[in-house]
PDB file of C-alpha atoms in Angstrom:
ATOM      1  CA  MET A   1     -39.809 -28.242 -11.452  1.00  0.00           C
ATOM      2  CA  LEU A   2     -40.782 -25.138 -13.421  1.00  0.00           C
ATOM      3  CA  SER A   3     -43.271 -24.212 -10.725  1.00  0.00           C
ATOM      4  CA  LEU A   4     -40.382 -24.161  -8.237  1.00  0.00           C
ATOM      5  CA  GLN A   5     -37.790 -22.631 -10.580  1.00  0.00           C
ATOM      6  CA  PRO A   6     -39.534 -21.048 -13.591  1.00  0.00           C
ATOM      7  CA  ASP A   7     -36.226 -20.103 -15.234  1.00  0.00           C
ATOM      8  CA  SER A   8     -34.485 -23.463 -14.804  1.00  0.00           C
ATOM      9  CA  VAL A   9     -32.606 -23.923 -18.078  1.00  0.00           C
ATOM     10  CA  PRO A  10     -32.272 -27.729 -17.726  1.00  0.00           C
ATOM     11  CA  ALA A  11     -36.008 -28.043 -17.019  1.00  0.00           C
ATOM     12  CA  LEU A  12     -36.953 -25.753 -19.923  1.00  0.00           C
ATOM     13  CA  THR A  13     -34.646 -27.694 -22.232  1.00  0.00           C
ATOM     14  CA  ALA A  14     -35.999 -31.078 -21.148  1.00  0.00           C
ATOM     15  CA  LEU A  15     -39.606 -29.936 -21.484  1.00  0.00           C
ATOM     16  CA  GLY A  16     -38.875 -28.418 -24.892  1.00  0.00           C
ATOM     17  CA  ARG A  17     -37.400 -31.688 -26.113  1.00  0.00           C
ATOM     18  CA  LEU A  18     -40.386 -33.634 -24.787  1.00  0.00           C
ATOM     19  CA  GLN A  19     -42.735 -31.271 -26.628  1.00  0.00           C
ATOM     20  CA  LEU A  20     -40.645 -31.777 -29.781  1.00  0.00           C
ATOM     21  CA  LEU A  21     -41.058 -35.550 -29.457  1.00  0.00           C
ATOM     22  CA  ASP A  22     -44.784 -35.075 -28.980  1.00  0.00           C
ATOM     23  CA  HIS A  23     -44.854 -32.910 -32.165  1.00  0.00           C
ATOM     24  CA  ASN A  24     -46.122 -29.927 -30.207  1.00  0.00           C
ATOM     25  CA  ASP A  25     -43.845 -27.600 -32.150  1.00  0.00           C
ATOM     26  CA  ALA A  26     -45.227 -24.269 -30.931  1.00  0.00           C
ATOM     27  CA  GLU A  27     -44.691 -25.188 -27.283  1.00  0.00           C
ATOM     28  CA  ALA A  28     -41.306 -26.789 -28.004  1.00  0.00           C
ATOM     29  CA  ILE A  29     -40.156 -23.612 -29.761  1.00  0.00           C
ATOM     30  CA  ARG A  30     -41.374 -21.441 -26.883  1.00  0.00           C
ATOM     31  CA  LEU A  31     -39.587 -23.564 -24.276  1.00  0.00           C
ATOM     32  CA  LEU A  32     -36.326 -23.924 -26.228  1.00  0.00           C
ATOM     33  CA  GLU A  33     -36.227 -20.189 -26.961  1.00  0.00           C
ATOM     34  CA  ARG A  34     -36.592 -19.530 -23.215  1.00  0.00           C
ATOM     35  CA  ALA A  35     -33.893 -22.094 -22.443  1.00  0.00           C
ATOM     36  CA  LEU A  36     -31.496 -20.489 -24.937  1.00  0.00           C
ATOM     37  CA  ARG A  37     -32.082 -17.056 -23.429  1.00  0.00           C
ATOM     38  CA  GLY A  38     -30.847 -18.569 -20.160  1.00  0.00           C
ATOM     39  CA  ASN A  39     -27.980 -20.533 -21.740  1.00  0.00           C
ATOM     40  CA  PRO A  40     -27.142 -19.308 -25.261  1.00  0.00           C
ATOM     41  CA  SER A  41     -24.116 -21.614 -25.474  1.00  0.00           C
ATOM     42  CA  ASP A  42     -26.140 -24.862 -25.417  1.00  0.00           C
ATOM     43  CA  ALA A  43     -25.316 -26.456 -28.781  1.00  0.00           C
ATOM     44  CA  GLU A  44     -27.918 -29.223 -28.504  1.00  0.00           C
ATOM     45  CA  SER A  45     -30.815 -26.842 -27.791  1.00  0.00           C
ATOM     46  CA  THR A  46     -29.581 -24.536 -30.540  1.00  0.00           C
ATOM     47  CA  TYR A  47     -29.635 -27.484 -32.947  1.00  0.00           C
ATOM     48  CA  GLN A  48     -33.078 -28.649 -31.786  1.00  0.00           C
ATOM     49  CA  LEU A  49     -34.525 -25.156 -32.222  1.00  0.00           C
ATOM     50  CA  GLY A  50     -32.980 -24.956 -35.694  1.00  0.00           C
ATOM     51  CA  VAL A  51     -34.652 -28.236 -36.649  1.00  0.00           C
ATOM     52  CA  LEU A  52     -37.969 -26.959 -35.307  1.00  0.00           C
ATOM     53  CA  TYR A  53     -37.660 -23.685 -37.206  1.00  0.00           C
ATOM     54  CA  ASP A  54     -36.954 -25.598 -40.417  1.00  0.00           C
ATOM     55  CA  ARG A  55     -39.843 -27.960 -39.780  1.00  0.00           C
ATOM     56  CA  ASN A  56     -42.091 -24.906 -39.418  1.00  0.00           C
ATOM     57  CA  GLY A  57     -41.023 -23.128 -42.606  1.00  0.00           C
ATOM     58  CA  ARG A  58     -38.483 -20.789 -41.039  1.00  0.00           C
ATOM     59  CA  SER A  59     -35.474 -22.093 -42.981  1.00  0.00           C
ATOM     60  CA  GLU A  60     -33.453 -18.841 -42.918  1.00  0.00           C
ATOM     61  CA  GLU A  61     -33.587 -18.771 -39.113  1.00  0.00           C
ATOM     62  CA  ALA A  62     -32.982 -22.516 -39.013  1.00  0.00           C
ATOM     63  CA  ILE A  63     -29.793 -22.216 -41.064  1.00  0.00           C
ATOM     64  CA  LYS A  64     -28.455 -19.523 -38.713  1.00  0.00           C
ATOM     65  CA  LEU A  65     -29.144 -21.671 -35.657  1.00  0.00           C
ATOM     66  CA  LEU A  66     -27.677 -24.808 -37.224  1.00  0.00           C
ATOM     67  CA  ARG A  67     -24.489 -22.918 -38.101  1.00  0.00           C
ATOM     68  CA  ARG A  68     -24.383 -21.523 -34.574  1.00  0.00           C
ATOM     69  CA  ALA A  69     -24.695 -25.056 -33.153  1.00  0.00           C
ATOM     70  CA  ILE A  70     -21.632 -26.027 -35.208  1.00  0.00           C
ATOM     71  CA  THR A  71     -19.763 -22.999 -33.859  1.00  0.00           C
ATOM     72  CA  LEU A  72     -20.698 -23.992 -30.315  1.00  0.00           C
ATOM     73  CA  ARG A  73     -19.635 -27.635 -30.783  1.00  0.00           C
ATOM     74  CA  ALA A  74     -17.043 -28.094 -33.514  1.00  0.00           C
ATOM     75  CA  ASN A  75     -17.395 -31.847 -34.145  1.00  0.00           C
ATOM     76  CA  TYR A  76     -21.195 -31.975 -34.135  1.00  0.00           C
ATOM     77  CA  PRO A  77     -22.436 -33.959 -37.177  1.00  0.00           C
ATOM     78  CA  ASP A  78     -26.189 -33.484 -36.738  1.00  0.00           C
ATOM     79  CA  PRO A  79     -26.321 -29.801 -37.802  1.00  0.00           C
ATOM     80  CA  HIS A  80     -24.161 -30.588 -40.856  1.00  0.00           C
ATOM     81  CA  TYR A  81     -26.540 -33.380 -41.831  1.00  0.00           C
ATOM     82  CA  HIS A  82     -29.589 -31.155 -41.400  1.00  0.00           C
ATOM     83  CA  LEU A  83     -27.948 -28.313 -43.346  1.00  0.00           C
ATOM     84  CA  GLY A  84     -27.299 -30.852 -46.112  1.00  0.00           C
ATOM     85  CA  ARG A  85     -30.966 -31.828 -46.125  1.00  0.00           C
ATOM     86  CA  ILE A  86     -32.015 -28.168 -46.355  1.00  0.00           C
ATOM     87  CA  ALA A  87     -29.579 -27.610 -49.230  1.00  0.00           C
ATOM     88  CA  LEU A  88     -31.015 -30.664 -51.042  1.00  0.00           C
ATOM     89  CA  GLU A  89     -34.522 -29.272 -50.670  1.00  0.00           C
ATOM     90  CA  HIS A  90     -33.326 -26.012 -52.220  1.00  0.00           C
ATOM     91  CA  LYS A  91     -31.553 -27.979 -55.000  1.00  0.00           C
ATOM     92  CA  ASP A  92     -28.185 -26.573 -53.941  1.00  0.00           C
ATOM     93  CA  TYR A  93     -26.370 -29.839 -54.580  1.00  0.00           C
ATOM     94  CA  ARG A  94     -22.850 -28.515 -54.024  1.00  0.00           C
ATOM     95  CA  ALA A  95     -23.747 -27.170 -50.589  1.00  0.00           C
ATOM     96  CA  ALA A  96     -25.638 -30.376 -49.802  1.00  0.00           C
ATOM     97  CA  LEU A  97     -22.649 -32.509 -50.742  1.00  0.00           C
ATOM     98  CA  ALA A  98     -20.270 -30.332 -48.716  1.00  0.00           C
ATOM     99  CA  GLU A  99     -22.438 -30.563 -45.581  1.00  0.00           C
ATOM    100  CA  LEU A 100     -23.098 -34.283 -45.984  1.00  0.00           C
ATOM    101  CA  GLU A 101     -19.387 -34.941 -46.494  1.00  0.00           C
ATOM    102  CA  LEU A 102     -18.605 -33.062 -43.272  1.00  0.00           C
ATOM    103  CA  ALA A 103     -21.238 -35.106 -41.438  1.00  0.00           C
ATOM    104  CA  ARG A 104     -19.857 -38.321 -42.988  1.00  0.00           C
ATOM    105  CA  LYS A 105     -16.331 -37.508 -41.836  1.00  0.00           C
ATOM    106  CA  LEU A 106     -17.618 -36.985 -38.301  1.00  0.00           C
ATOM    107  CA  LEU A 107     -19.765 -40.151 -38.407  1.00  0.00           C
ATOM    108  CA  PRO A 108     -18.145 -42.432 -41.017  1.00  0.00           C
ATOM    109  CA  ASP A 109     -20.203 -45.503 -40.109  1.00  0.00           C
ATOM    110  CA  GLN A 110     -23.602 -43.836 -40.540  1.00  0.00           C
ATOM    111  CA  GLU A 111     -25.417 -45.426 -43.477  1.00  0.00           C
ATOM    112  CA  ALA A 112     -27.928 -42.614 -44.176  1.00  0.00           C
ATOM    113  CA  ILE A 113     -25.148 -40.068 -44.606  1.00  0.00           C
ATOM    114  CA  ARG A 114     -23.069 -42.378 -46.823  1.00  0.00           C
ATOM    115  CA  MET A 115     -26.037 -43.111 -49.074  1.00  0.00           C
ATOM    116  CA  ARG A 116     -27.000 -39.453 -49.567  1.00  0.00           C
ATOM    117  CA  SER A 117     -23.373 -38.477 -50.174  1.00  0.00           C
ATOM    118  CA  ALA A 118     -22.834 -41.282 -52.676  1.00  0.00           C
ATOM    119  CA  ALA A 119     -25.997 -40.405 -54.585  1.00  0.00           C
ATOM    120  CA  LEU A 120     -24.793 -36.827 -54.996  1.00  0.00           C
ATOM    121  CA  THR A 121     -21.383 -37.887 -56.322  1.00  0.00           C
ATOM    122  CA  ARG A 122     -22.635 -40.389 -58.951  1.00  0.00           C
ATOM    123  CA  PRO A 123     -22.397 -38.591 -62.306  1.00  0.00           C
ATOM    124  CA  SER A 124     -25.411 -40.219 -63.960  1.00  0.00           C
ATOM    125  CA  ALA A 125     -27.662 -40.369 -60.946  1.00  0.00           C
ATOM    126  CA  ALA A 126     -30.225 -37.739 -60.191  1.00  0.00           C
ATOM    127  CA  PRO A 127     -29.885 -36.304 -56.704  1.00  0.00           C
ATOM    128  CA  PRO A 128     -31.977 -38.151 -54.122  1.00  0.00           C
ATOM    129  CA  LYS A 129     -35.280 -36.633 -53.145  1.00  0.00           C
ATOM    130  CA  PRO A 130     -35.202 -35.848 -49.435  1.00  0.00           C
ATOM    131  CA  LYS A 131     -38.009 -37.230 -47.351  1.00  0.00           C
ATOM    132  CA  ARG A 132     -39.717 -34.324 -45.704  1.00  0.00           C
ATOM    133  CA  SER A 133     -42.341 -35.638 -43.388  1.00  0.00           C
ATOM    134  CA  SER A 134     -42.575 -33.878 -40.074  1.00  0.00           C
ATOM    135  CA  MET A 135     -39.404 -35.659 -38.932  1.00  0.00           C
ATOM    136  CA  LYS A 136     -41.483 -38.628 -37.771  1.00  0.00           C
ATOM    137  CA  SER A 137     -39.295 -41.007 -39.756  1.00  0.00           C
ATOM    138  CA  ALA A 138     -36.179 -41.753 -37.775  1.00  0.00           C
ATOM    139  CA  ALA A 139     -34.704 -43.501 -40.819  1.00  0.00           C
ATOM    140  CA  SER A 140     -34.154 -40.167 -42.557  1.00  0.00           C
ATOM    141  CA  ARG A 141     -31.907 -38.908 -39.779  1.00  0.00           C
ATOM    142  CA  PRO A 142     -28.487 -40.157 -38.760  1.00  0.00           C
ATOM    143  CA  PRO A 143     -27.835 -41.090 -35.179  1.00  0.00           C
ATOM    144  CA  SER A 144     -25.827 -38.471 -33.387  1.00  0.00           C
ATOM    145  CA  SER A 145     -22.316 -39.016 -32.159  1.00  0.00           C
ATOM    146  CA  ASN A 146     -23.465 -37.336 -28.951  1.00  0.00           C
ATOM    147  CA  ALA A 147     -23.216 -39.719 -25.999  1.00  0.00           C
ATOM    148  CA  THR A 148     -26.441 -38.430 -24.442  1.00  0.00           C
ATOM    149  CA  ALA A 149     -29.830 -39.127 -25.906  1.00  0.00           C
ATOM    150  CA  SER A 150     -31.164 -36.555 -28.301  1.00  0.00           C
ATOM    151  CA  VAL A 151     -34.798 -36.196 -29.151  1.00  0.00           C
ATOM    152  CA  SER A 152     -33.941 -35.290 -32.714  1.00  0.00           C
ATOM    153  CA  ASN A 153     -32.419 -38.719 -33.251  1.00  0.00           C
ATOM    154  CA  PRO A 154     -34.593 -41.253 -31.450  1.00  0.00           C
ATOM    155  CA  MET A 155     -32.842 -44.251 -33.064  1.00  0.00           C
ATOM    156  CA  ARG A 156     -29.904 -43.979 -30.674  1.00  0.00           C
TER     157      ARG A 156
END
């Protein structure tokens, strides 16, 4: 499709997400950046690019994109969850708890969010250590409330 329409935002987005699944981060970033230039109001691609930036050590840029994804889609739990994970990694437990609580309110039945939130509110418990593989473990991510499939949450 890109050979016929090289600036097709849906095609760029789909290819970027496939590259993300294949752990080809450099190509996924390139494709999602192109897609967002064509459609800057796409919350899902904004979120995916934020996750990729974080995964590649660009946490400042990731945080900006994750916050933008929340601005673009108000009741979007995935960016809140990922912001909570970033805050945990930086040992900012208040920010982590705030983000995880927001994600929990949006997805109250999601076990991973409840467990991380509960661990942060127990007075005697040390904060949980976030798993930081290259996002290969689907168990560390909550399923999205989004009705369409998302490559960032393959458990759906």
